[in-house]
XYZ file of N, CA and C in Angstrom:
306
model
N 96.538 90.287 53.462
C 97.685 90.491 54.604
C 98.921 90.211 54.014
N 99.578 91.266 53.775
C 101.007 91.018 53.305
C 102.067 90.491 54.406
N 101.445 90.548 55.740
C 102.294 90.179 56.928
C 103.226 91.415 57.381
N 104.007 91.119 58.393
C 104.704 92.076 59.117
C 106.165 91.703 59.060
N 107.171 92.608 58.565
C 108.479 92.574 58.560
C 109.222 92.156 59.934
N 110.471 91.787 59.736
C 111.046 91.442 60.978
C 111.200 92.773 62.050
N 110.638 92.733 63.115
C 110.535 94.018 63.947
C 111.941 94.121 64.886
N 112.862 93.180 64.726
C 114.023 93.296 65.611
C 115.059 93.794 64.787
N 114.845 93.976 63.279
C 115.824 94.462 62.277
C 116.047 95.919 62.465
N 117.324 96.359 62.681
C 117.611 97.972 63.109
C 118.418 98.383 61.777
N 118.237 99.743 61.779
C 119.097 100.566 60.628
C 120.337 100.877 61.183
N 121.168 101.607 60.505
C 122.523 101.937 61.093
C 122.504 103.006 62.270
N 121.430 103.453 62.462
C 121.192 104.361 63.743
C 120.546 103.861 64.702
N 120.252 102.476 64.534
C 119.555 101.760 65.768
C 118.326 101.951 65.966
N 117.625 102.466 64.729
C 116.079 102.547 64.539
C 115.552 101.325 63.855
N 114.280 101.269 64.305
C 113.634 100.158 63.501
C 113.667 100.237 62.057
N 114.246 99.277 61.217
C 114.545 99.569 59.779
C 113.278 99.466 58.973
N 112.249 98.795 59.420
C 111.173 98.567 58.593
C 109.770 99.389 59.143
N 109.947 99.988 60.229
C 108.818 100.595 60.865
C 109.089 102.031 61.282
N 107.970 102.865 61.489
C 108.177 104.239 61.971
C 108.286 104.384 63.462
N 107.833 103.363 64.031
C 107.771 103.321 65.586
C 108.027 101.907 66.213
N 108.421 101.941 67.473
C 108.747 100.762 68.141
C 107.432 99.906 68.693
N 106.249 100.511 68.502
C 104.962 99.886 68.891
C 103.834 100.280 67.907
N 102.708 99.624 68.203
C 101.394 99.884 67.343
C 100.680 100.883 68.116
N 100.254 102.013 67.493
C 99.601 103.042 68.252
C 98.343 103.023 68.318
N 97.559 102.148 67.478
C 96.021 101.968 67.329
C 95.623 101.258 68.627
N 94.318 101.649 69.100
C 93.840 100.611 70.334
C 93.191 99.612 69.928
N 92.768 99.364 68.646
C 92.216 98.175 68.065
C 92.257 98.417 66.534
N 91.881 97.176 65.834
C 91.801 96.914 64.516
C 90.636 96.317 63.893
N 89.889 97.017 63.175
C 88.709 96.385 62.428
C 88.819 96.342 61.104
N 88.757 95.134 60.512
C 88.808 94.964 58.899
C 87.737 94.352 58.325
N 87.544 94.232 57.072
C 86.412 93.675 56.556
C 86.797 92.202 56.404
N 88.063 91.962 55.605
C 88.671 90.753 55.291
C 89.791 90.584 55.796
N 90.245 89.398 56.530
C 91.734 89.105 57.075
C 92.146 87.890 56.154
N 93.273 88.018 55.695
C 93.883 86.790 55.201
C 94.947 86.148 56.154
N 94.621 85.108 56.592
C 95.389 84.210 57.592
C 96.806 83.939 57.062
N 96.880 83.843 55.749
C 98.183 83.517 55.346
C 99.158 84.553 54.711
N 100.056 85.151 55.143
C 100.787 86.186 54.662
C 101.702 85.873 53.514
N 101.785 86.845 52.575
C 102.646 86.528 51.403
C 103.750 87.476 50.956
N 103.972 88.430 51.760
C 105.097 89.416 51.275
C 106.531 88.621 51.399
N 107.393 89.082 50.618
C 108.851 88.236 50.860
C 109.476 88.774 51.975
N 109.117 89.936 52.473
C 109.866 90.499 53.717
C 109.181 90.368 54.915
N 107.872 89.538 54.832
C 107.103 89.174 56.091
C 108.000 88.287 56.869
N 107.763 88.418 58.198
C 108.337 87.497 59.247
C 107.485 86.974 60.115
N 106.170 87.510 60.217
C 105.325 87.048 60.753
C 103.701 87.611 60.317
N 102.675 87.240 60.765
C 101.385 87.615 60.384
C 101.047 89.149 61.331
N 100.001 89.447 60.497
C 99.325 90.822 61.276
C 98.651 90.308 62.534
N 98.024 89.394 62.657
C 97.446 88.901 63.814
C 98.419 88.521 64.862
N 99.673 87.727 64.498
C 100.668 87.702 65.518
C 101.128 88.619 66.057
N 101.327 89.832 65.208
C 101.861 91.082 65.816
C 100.927 91.683 66.787
N 99.445 91.667 66.412
C 98.476 92.315 67.178
C 98.369 91.665 68.634
N 98.696 90.222 68.534
C 98.441 89.370 69.826
C 99.759 89.924 70.753
N 100.815 89.893 70.103
C 102.004 90.234 70.728
C 102.139 91.618 71.553
N 101.336 92.739 70.902
C 101.189 94.035 71.475
C 99.870 94.107 72.376
N 99.034 92.970 72.241
C 97.846 93.121 73.291
C 96.749 93.973 72.574
N 96.659 94.150 71.344
C 95.808 94.942 70.365
C 94.770 93.973 70.173
N 93.417 94.359 70.231
C 92.354 93.355 69.765
C 92.209 93.731 68.448
N 91.517 92.950 67.781
C 91.098 92.951 66.291
C 89.967 92.153 65.771
N 89.058 92.691 65.035
C 88.016 92.211 64.508
C 88.049 92.106 63.053
N 87.418 91.160 62.534
C 87.389 90.720 61.052
C 85.978 90.323 60.652
N 85.702 90.456 59.430
C 84.242 90.161 58.879
C 83.213 91.188 59.302
N 83.715 92.464 59.366
C 82.874 93.569 59.700
C 82.584 94.296 58.566
N 81.403 94.671 58.225
C 80.981 95.596 57.081
C 81.702 97.098 57.345
N 82.937 97.208 56.951
C 83.725 98.583 57.437
C 83.026 99.683 56.590
N 82.319 99.355 55.423
C 81.726 100.398 54.467
C 80.399 100.939 55.421
N 79.732 100.041 55.781
C 78.699 100.381 56.781
C 78.906 101.202 58.065
N 80.162 100.749 58.602
C 80.828 101.466 59.971
C 81.157 102.711 59.484
N 81.889 103.067 58.375
C 82.430 104.217 58.024
C 80.983 105.258 57.888
N 79.940 104.654 57.136
C 78.793 105.436 56.835
C 78.290 105.954 58.109
N 78.262 104.929 58.998
C 77.598 105.520 60.304
C 78.377 106.501 61.068
N 79.551 106.349 61.149
C 80.516 107.450 61.769
C 80.380 108.723 61.099
N 80.299 108.712 59.656
C 80.058 109.993 58.969
C 78.789 110.483 59.314
N 77.725 109.796 59.379
C 76.254 110.252 59.819
C 76.151 110.761 61.011
N 76.671 110.108 62.049
C 76.592 110.378 63.505
C 77.766 111.061 64.141
N 78.975 111.088 63.438
C 80.045 111.787 64.133
C 80.669 110.657 64.961
N 81.956 111.135 65.640
C 82.778 110.160 66.413
C 81.929 109.586 67.454
N 82.006 108.290 67.851
C 81.106 107.683 68.778
C 82.130 106.974 69.880
N 81.657 106.814 71.043
C 82.506 106.268 72.012
C 81.988 104.561 71.784
N 83.001 103.845 71.797
C 82.801 102.390 71.439
C 83.982 101.450 72.156
N 83.811 100.207 72.068
C 84.632 99.394 72.846
C 84.498 98.042 72.127
N 85.672 97.537 71.847
C 85.878 96.074 71.272
C 85.971 95.126 72.386
N 84.959 94.416 72.398
C 84.843 93.381 73.527
C 85.511 92.084 73.242
N 86.530 91.824 74.017
C 87.240 90.561 73.980
C 86.914 89.565 74.969
N 86.630 89.958 76.219
C 86.423 89.236 77.227
C 84.853 89.342 77.594
N 83.876 88.347 77.277
C 82.544 88.301 77.691
C 82.332 88.685 79.086
N 83.230 88.522 79.916
C 83.080 88.521 81.377
C 83.592 89.912 82.012
N 84.064 90.762 81.047
C 84.542 91.973 81.431
C 83.483 93.011 81.833
N 83.635 93.818 83.072
C 82.633 94.651 83.420
C 82.459 95.661 82.375
N 81.252 96.174 82.392
C 80.860 97.090 81.511
C 81.649 98.707 81.708
N 81.847 99.233 80.795
C 82.664 100.551 80.937
C 81.823 101.497 81.438
N 82.198 102.554 82.051
C 81.708 103.719 82.686
C 81.621 104.846 81.692
N 80.650 104.884 80.770
C 80.674 105.838 79.630
C 80.244 107.197 80.350
N 80.056 107.368 81.850
C 79.846 108.519 82.301
C 80.992 109.527 82.358
N 82.176 108.826 82.216
C 83.440 109.449 82.364
C 84.189 109.686 80.852
N 83.133 110.216 79.884
C 83.787 110.312 78.550
C 84.966 111.075 78.344
N 85.173 112.215 79.184
C 86.227 113.142 79.191
C 87.583 112.401 79.642
N 87.508 111.370 80.358
C 88.699 110.518 80.946
C 89.485 110.057 79.657
N 90.722 110.328 79.660
C 91.616 109.959 78.666
C 92.018 108.580 78.506
N 91.738 107.860 79.638
C 91.968 106.370 79.956
C 90.834 105.526 79.574
N 89.722 106.019 79.069
C 88.540 105.118 78.814
C 88.646 104.289 77.798
N 89.680 104.343 76.884
C 89.854 103.320 75.863
C 90.777 102.083 76.294
N 91.039 102.099 77.438
C 91.942 101.027 77.736
C 91.046 100.189 79.159
């Protein structure tokens, strides 16, 4: 984990100086290993802190090679990162609904 640079720093055009966007576009993040201590000299916070601020769930200690193999063998699959154990089950009958990932 290199860490995340200062998100408030802007360039001369008023755009984020260290980022290509104002937000995270991924719905979730799955990694095999997560380093809790960031080390890059430009880092202002950790990746985990940034994900929390943006409300993006993340999982670590996942065998991502196995996950990639399953996706290659089976194709894209509908899935869900469960954060709240008491959350209602998703309605997978509406797979065409563009809002199913939220």
